[in-house]
mmCIF file of C-alpha atoms in Angstrom:
data_model
loop_
_atom_site.group_PDB
_atom_site.id
_atom_site.type_symbol
_atom_site.label_atom_id
_atom_site.label_comp_id
_atom_site.label_asym_id
_atom_site.label_seq_id
_atom_site.Cartn_x
_atom_site.Cartn_y
_atom_site.Cartn_z
ATOM 1 C CA ALA A 1 -50.333 92.095 47.535
ATOM 2 C CA GLN A 2 -51.836 90.199 44.615
ATOM 3 C CA THR A 3 -54.304 91.721 42.078
ATOM 4 C CA VAL A 4 -56.481 90.215 39.591
ATOM 5 C CA THR A 5 -57.949 92.038 36.650
ATOM 6 C CA GLN A 6 -60.638 91.207 34.340
ATOM 7 C CA SER A 7 -60.792 93.756 31.602
ATOM 8 C CA GLN A 8 -64.101 92.762 29.920
ATOM 9 C CA PRO A 9 -67.075 93.654 32.098
ATOM 10 C CA GLU A 10 -69.553 92.094 29.765
ATOM 11 C CA MET A 11 -69.333 89.633 26.683
ATOM 12 C CA SER A 12 -71.748 87.857 24.402
ATOM 13 C CA VAL A 13 -71.467 84.825 22.294
ATOM 14 C CA GLN A 14 -73.751 82.856 20.035
ATOM 15 C CA GLU A 15 -74.900 79.592 21.016
ATOM 16 C CA ALA A 16 -72.438 76.914 19.856
ATOM 17 C CA GLU A 17 -69.736 79.308 19.130
ATOM 18 C CA THR A 18 -66.364 79.725 21.082
ATOM 19 C CA VAL A 19 -65.642 82.569 23.417
ATOM 20 C CA THR A 20 -62.499 83.587 25.408
ATOM 21 C CA LEU A 21 -62.568 85.575 28.657
ATOM 22 C CA SER A 22 -59.537 87.516 29.709
ATOM 23 C CA CYS A 23 -57.714 87.527 33.053
ATOM 24 C CA THR A 24 -54.297 88.938 34.158
ATOM 25 C CA TYR A 25 -52.785 88.981 37.541
ATOM 26 C CA ASP A 26 -49.953 90.621 39.195
ATOM 27 C CA THR A 27 -47.701 88.699 41.956
ATOM 28 C CA SER A 28 -44.071 88.153 43.082
ATOM 29 C CA GLU A 29 -44.863 84.582 44.255
ATOM 30 C CA SER A 30 -43.737 81.565 42.366
ATOM 31 C CA ASN A 31 -46.185 78.895 43.891
ATOM 32 C CA TYR A 32 -49.672 79.721 43.406
ATOM 33 C CA TYR A 33 -52.991 78.432 41.989
ATOM 34 C CA LEU A 34 -55.507 80.031 39.626
ATOM 35 C CA PHE A 35 -59.222 79.331 39.257
ATOM 36 C CA TRP A 36 -62.223 80.341 37.227
ATOM 37 C CA TYR A 37 -65.506 80.468 38.981
ATOM 38 C CA LYS A 38 -68.972 80.541 37.566
ATOM 39 C CA GLN A 39 -71.852 82.409 39.270
ATOM 40 C CA PRO A 40 -75.232 81.887 37.397
ATOM 41 C CA PRO A 41 -78.226 83.954 38.478
ATOM 42 C CA SER A 42 -78.691 81.724 41.361
ATOM 43 C CA ARG A 43 -75.633 83.313 42.756
ATOM 44 C CA GLN A 44 -74.005 79.949 43.717
ATOM 45 C CA MET A 45 -70.193 79.959 43.133
ATOM 46 C CA ILE A 46 -69.216 77.010 41.028
ATOM 47 C CA LEU A 47 -65.545 76.016 40.312
ATOM 48 C CA VAL A 48 -65.028 75.793 36.647
ATOM 49 C CA ILE A 49 -61.411 74.921 36.155
ATOM 50 C CA ARG A 50 -58.039 75.049 38.243
ATOM 51 C CA GLN A 51 -54.614 75.615 37.123
ATOM 52 C CA GLU A 52 -51.397 75.023 39.256
ATOM 53 C CA ALA A 53 -48.656 77.554 38.501
ATOM 54 C CA TYR A 54 -45.926 74.827 38.421
ATOM 55 C CA LYS A 55 -47.634 72.863 35.467
ATOM 56 C CA GLN A 56 -46.885 73.953 32.073
ATOM 57 C CA GLN A 57 -49.739 72.104 30.548
ATOM 58 C CA ASN A 58 -53.027 73.928 30.333
ATOM 59 C CA ALA A 59 -55.895 72.666 32.255
ATOM 60 C CA THR A 60 -59.151 71.381 30.453
ATOM 61 C CA GLU A 61 -62.476 70.256 31.815
ATOM 62 C CA ASN A 62 -64.808 69.162 28.903
ATOM 63 C CA ARG A 63 -65.644 72.333 26.992
ATOM 64 C CA PHE A 64 -63.572 74.648 29.133
ATOM 65 C CA SER A 65 -60.100 75.204 28.768
ATOM 66 C CA VAL A 66 -57.346 77.687 29.774
ATOM 67 C CA ASN A 67 -54.503 79.562 28.180
ATOM 68 C CA PHE A 68 -51.948 79.846 30.997
ATOM 69 C CA GLN A 69 -49.096 82.205 30.144
ATOM 70 C CA LYS A 70 -46.918 82.393 33.315
ATOM 71 C CA ALA A 71 -44.397 84.834 32.063
ATOM 72 C CA ALA A 72 -47.246 87.274 30.853
ATOM 73 C CA LYS A 73 -49.272 86.599 34.007
ATOM 74 C CA SER A 74 -52.323 85.836 31.844
ATOM 75 C CA PHE A 75 -54.861 83.312 32.425
ATOM 76 C CA SER A 76 -57.711 83.252 30.046
ATOM 77 C CA LEU A 77 -60.767 80.816 29.976
ATOM 78 C CA LYS A 78 -61.926 79.549 26.521
ATOM 79 C CA ILE A 79 -65.432 78.195 26.361
ATOM 80 C CA SER A 80 -66.340 75.949 23.372
ATOM 81 C CA ASP A 81 -69.602 75.062 22.009
ATOM 82 C CA SER A 82 -71.196 77.592 24.158
ATOM 83 C CA GLN A 83 -74.475 76.605 25.622
ATOM 84 C CA LEU A 84 -77.353 78.724 27.238
ATOM 85 C CA GLY A 85 -76.562 77.402 30.519
ATOM 86 C CA ASP A 86 -73.144 78.989 30.374
ATOM 87 C CA THR A 87 -74.749 82.438 30.858
ATOM 88 C CA ALA A 88 -73.374 83.733 34.125
ATOM 89 C CA MET A 89 -70.816 85.968 35.648
ATOM 90 C CA TYR A 90 -67.146 84.484 35.483
ATOM 91 C CA PHE A 91 -64.588 85.359 38.082
ATOM 92 C CA CYS A 92 -60.884 84.647 37.795
ATOM 93 C CA ALA A 93 -59.280 84.095 41.330
ATOM 94 C CA PHE A 94 -55.605 83.784 42.459
ATOM 95 C CA LEU A 95 -54.390 81.805 45.587
ATOM 96 C CA ASP A 96 -50.980 82.115 47.128
ATOM 97 C CA SER A 97 -50.109 78.527 48.136
ATOM 98 C CA GLY A 98 -47.136 79.672 50.007
ATOM 99 C CA ALA A 99 -48.803 82.242 52.370
ATOM 100 C CA GLY A 100 -50.365 79.878 54.661
ATOM 101 C CA SER A 101 -53.788 81.609 54.571
ATOM 102 C CA TYR A 102 -55.311 80.218 51.488
ATOM 103 C CA GLN A 103 -57.380 83.160 50.747
ATOM 104 C CA LEU A 104 -58.611 83.739 47.250
ATOM 105 C CA THR A 105 -58.290 87.070 45.419
ATOM 106 C CA PHE A 106 -61.078 87.730 42.826
ATOM 107 C CA GLY A 107 -61.207 89.718 39.895
ATOM 108 C CA LYS A 108 -64.232 91.950 39.264
ATOM 109 C CA GLY A 109 -65.862 89.440 36.970
ATOM 110 C CA THR A 110 -67.157 89.215 33.221
ATOM 111 C CA LYS A 111 -70.793 88.971 32.448
ATOM 112 C CA LEU A 112 -71.284 86.484 29.881
ATOM 113 C CA SER A 113 -74.464 86.198 27.916
ATOM 114 C CA VAL A 114 -74.923 83.209 25.551
ATOM 115 C CA ILE A 115 -77.514 84.205 22.789
ATOM 116 C CA PRO A 116 -79.790 81.622 21.187
ATOM 117 C CA ASN B 1 -72.521 64.296 50.853
ATOM 118 C CA ALA B 2 -74.220 67.505 51.556
ATOM 119 C CA GLY B 3 -72.558 70.790 50.245
ATOM 120 C CA VAL B 4 -71.816 73.855 52.319
ATOM 121 C CA MET B 5 -74.967 75.009 53.960
ATOM 122 C CA GLN B 6 -75.471 78.716 54.887
ATOM 123 C CA ASN B 7 -78.491 80.150 56.625
ATOM 124 C CA PRO B 8 -80.368 82.137 56.451
ATOM 125 C CA ARG B 9 -80.456 82.758 52.732
ATOM 126 C CA HIS B 10 -81.970 86.174 53.127
ATOM 127 C CA LEU B 11 -81.653 88.547 56.081
ATOM 128 C CA VAL B 12 -83.090 91.794 56.547
ATOM 129 C CA ARG B 13 -81.979 93.986 59.430
ATOM 130 C CA ARG B 14 -82.666 97.664 60.433
ATOM 131 C CA ARG B 15 -79.746 99.969 61.101
ATOM 132 C CA GLY B 16 -78.323 99.372 64.442
ATOM 133 C CA GLN B 17 -79.565 95.768 64.741
ATOM 134 C CA GLU B 18 -77.193 92.723 64.929
ATOM 135 C CA ALA B 19 -76.805 90.249 61.917
ATOM 136 C CA ARG B 20 -75.683 86.633 62.516
ATOM 137 C CA LEU B 21 -74.886 84.454 59.578
ATOM 138 C CA ARG B 22 -74.311 80.730 59.894
ATOM 139 C CA CYS B 23 -72.180 78.295 57.850
ATOM 140 C CA SER B 24 -71.907 74.587 57.966
ATOM 141 C CA PRO B 25 -68.913 73.329 56.037
ATOM 142 C CA MET B 26 -68.957 70.145 54.048
ATOM 143 C CA LYS B 27 -68.763 66.903 56.153
ATOM 144 C CA GLY B 28 -65.002 66.264 56.724
ATOM 145 C CA HIS B 29 -64.116 69.994 56.093
ATOM 146 C CA SER B 30 -62.267 71.689 58.978
ATOM 147 C CA HIS B 31 -61.365 75.038 57.167
ATOM 148 C CA VAL B 32 -63.790 77.697 56.863
ATOM 149 C CA TYR B 33 -63.633 81.062 54.800
ATOM 150 C CA TRP B 34 -65.922 84.146 54.718
ATOM 151 C CA TYR B 35 -66.089 86.330 51.792
ATOM 152 C CA ARG B 36 -68.324 89.389 50.953
ATOM 153 C CA GLN B 37 -69.703 90.410 47.580
ATOM 154 C CA LEU B 38 -70.811 93.965 47.113
ATOM 155 C CA PRO B 39 -72.989 94.658 43.968
ATOM 156 C CA GLU B 40 -71.296 94.569 40.698
ATOM 157 C CA GLU B 41 -68.051 93.416 42.552
ATOM 158 C CA GLY B 42 -65.952 90.191 42.912
ATOM 159 C CA LEU B 43 -65.788 88.411 46.180
ATOM 160 C CA LYS B 44 -63.504 89.896 48.849
ATOM 161 C CA PHE B 45 -61.879 87.740 51.497
ATOM 162 C CA MET B 46 -62.667 88.491 54.918
ATOM 163 C CA VAL B 47 -61.579 85.688 57.343
ATOM 164 C CA TYR B 48 -60.134 82.278 57.565
ATOM 165 C CA LEU B 49 -60.767 79.880 60.476
ATOM 166 C CA GLN B 50 -59.980 76.520 61.588
ATOM 167 C CA LYS B 51 -61.889 74.835 64.439
ATOM 168 C CA GLU B 52 -61.496 77.086 67.429
ATOM 169 C CA ASN B 53 -58.830 79.292 65.729
ATOM 170 C CA ILE B 54 -58.860 82.534 63.708
ATOM 171 C CA ILE B 55 -55.985 81.961 61.130
ATOM 172 C CA ASP B 56 -56.211 85.099 59.149
ATOM 173 C CA GLU B 57 -58.653 87.986 59.611
ATOM 174 C CA SER B 58 -56.789 90.500 57.526
ATOM 175 C CA GLY B 59 -59.932 91.210 55.386
ATOM 176 C CA MET B 60 -62.215 91.792 58.332
ATOM 177 C CA PRO B 61 -63.338 95.403 59.218
ATOM 178 C CA LYS B 62 -61.676 96.371 62.385
ATOM 179 C CA GLU B 63 -65.040 97.136 64.147
ATOM 180 C CA ARG B 64 -68.333 95.614 64.450
ATOM 181 C CA PHE B 65 -67.476 92.253 62.673
ATOM 182 C CA SER B 66 -66.395 89.082 64.423
ATOM 183 C CA ALA B 67 -66.260 85.506 63.421
ATOM 184 C CA GLU B 68 -66.044 82.279 65.168
ATOM 185 C CA PHE B 69 -65.844 78.453 64.378
ATOM 186 C CA PRO B 70 -66.497 76.551 67.635
ATOM 187 C CA LYS B 71 -65.449 72.923 68.121
ATOM 188 C CA GLU B 72 -69.150 71.945 67.799
ATOM 189 C CA GLY B 73 -71.793 73.736 65.480
ATOM 190 C CA PRO B 74 -71.537 76.038 62.538
ATOM 191 C CA SER B 75 -69.100 78.873 61.886
ATOM 192 C CA ILE B 76 -70.788 82.322 62.813
ATOM 193 C CA LEU B 77 -70.063 85.602 61.160
ATOM 194 C CA ARG B 78 -71.490 88.310 63.336
ATOM 195 C CA ILE B 79 -72.090 92.087 62.439
ATOM 196 C CA GLN B 80 -73.024 94.280 65.222
ATOM 197 C CA GLN B 81 -75.015 97.643 64.748
ATOM 198 C CA VAL B 82 -75.415 97.087 61.043
ATOM 199 C CA VAL B 83 -75.243 100.045 58.622
ATOM 200 C CA ARG B 84 -76.386 100.478 55.131
ATOM 201 C CA GLY B 85 -73.067 99.898 53.707
ATOM 202 C CA ASP B 86 -73.067 96.296 55.170
ATOM 203 C CA SER B 87 -75.898 95.195 52.620
ATOM 204 C CA ALA B 88 -74.060 92.574 50.576
ATOM 205 C CA ALA B 89 -73.915 88.885 49.716
ATOM 206 C CA TYR B 90 -71.908 87.010 52.392
ATOM 207 C CA PHE B 91 -70.476 83.809 51.078
ATOM 208 C CA CYS B 92 -68.840 80.937 53.126
ATOM 209 C CA ALA B 93 -66.595 78.295 51.729
ATOM 210 C CA SER B 94 -64.850 75.406 53.066
ATOM 211 C CA SER B 95 -61.988 73.080 52.286
ATOM 212 C CA PRO B 96 -60.540 69.880 53.652
ATOM 213 C CA ARG B 97 -58.282 69.564 56.662
ATOM 214 C CA LEU B 98 -55.254 69.356 54.114
ATOM 215 C CA PRO B 99 -56.220 72.091 51.673
ATOM 216 C CA GLN B 100 -52.660 71.501 50.096
ATOM 217 C CA SER B 101 -54.241 68.581 48.070
ATOM 218 C CA SER B 102 -56.071 70.811 45.600
ATOM 219 C CA TYR B 103 -56.527 74.147 47.223
ATOM 220 C CA GLU B 104 -60.239 74.047 46.026
ATOM 221 C CA GLN B 105 -62.793 75.987 48.146
ATOM 222 C CA TYR B 106 -66.209 74.816 47.997
ATOM 223 C CA PHE B 107 -68.909 77.602 48.392
ATOM 224 C CA GLY B 108 -72.291 77.779 49.865
ATOM 225 C CA PRO B 109 -75.155 79.438 48.301
ATOM 226 C CA GLY B 110 -74.492 82.745 50.182
ATOM 227 C CA THR B 111 -76.564 84.977 52.624
ATOM 228 C CA ARG B 112 -77.931 88.214 51.206
ATOM 229 C CA LEU B 113 -78.124 90.869 53.883
ATOM 230 C CA THR B 114 -80.200 93.913 53.358
ATOM 231 C CA VAL B 115 -79.985 96.787 55.796
ATOM 232 C CA THR B 116 -82.968 98.998 55.791
#
């Protein structure tokens, strides 16, 4: 079974600064996808960024980018120019694309606070 | 294009009653997933359904919980004889007929179940 670990329960960052959220995972599979989801106080789950394991290039979406280290099974999220609206819970998630089930396995989350 | 719809948003039940949670996937999506989020936890997979079929129910408790996704109408997650431990947020997600295209799951706003 796959596991996802987020070792930082809470983090804070000054507005306009950069912050990195950590995520490690454990799997024996070779074909998989990794995601970062954001859950603001409204509790709506919002997809932030996606990474395919077979791609070496790190995914980027505007101010959000990942550092994907496949050998180390690490998938960190970098948020640049942090904004107050980035305040939320952030969840790292894993999907085994070869299993046929497509279920997401989530970490426990990191609570990010952006300080004005 | 409307997003994933869930209702009710909040549901209060007394111990022993039944809870019925509804999920309407995004238009054109025929795959539905249910997840449960306990307080201070990440989301945990419960069940994956396609129209009229349960594909993977490995995350469902063996008793009292059932799910369906009929040919017409929304997907239903049913919890019989609720207990206090069932209090949680229940999220539904949907994906297109061919999830292989991106493996992205689009989440609804969740139903918060409180058992008194």
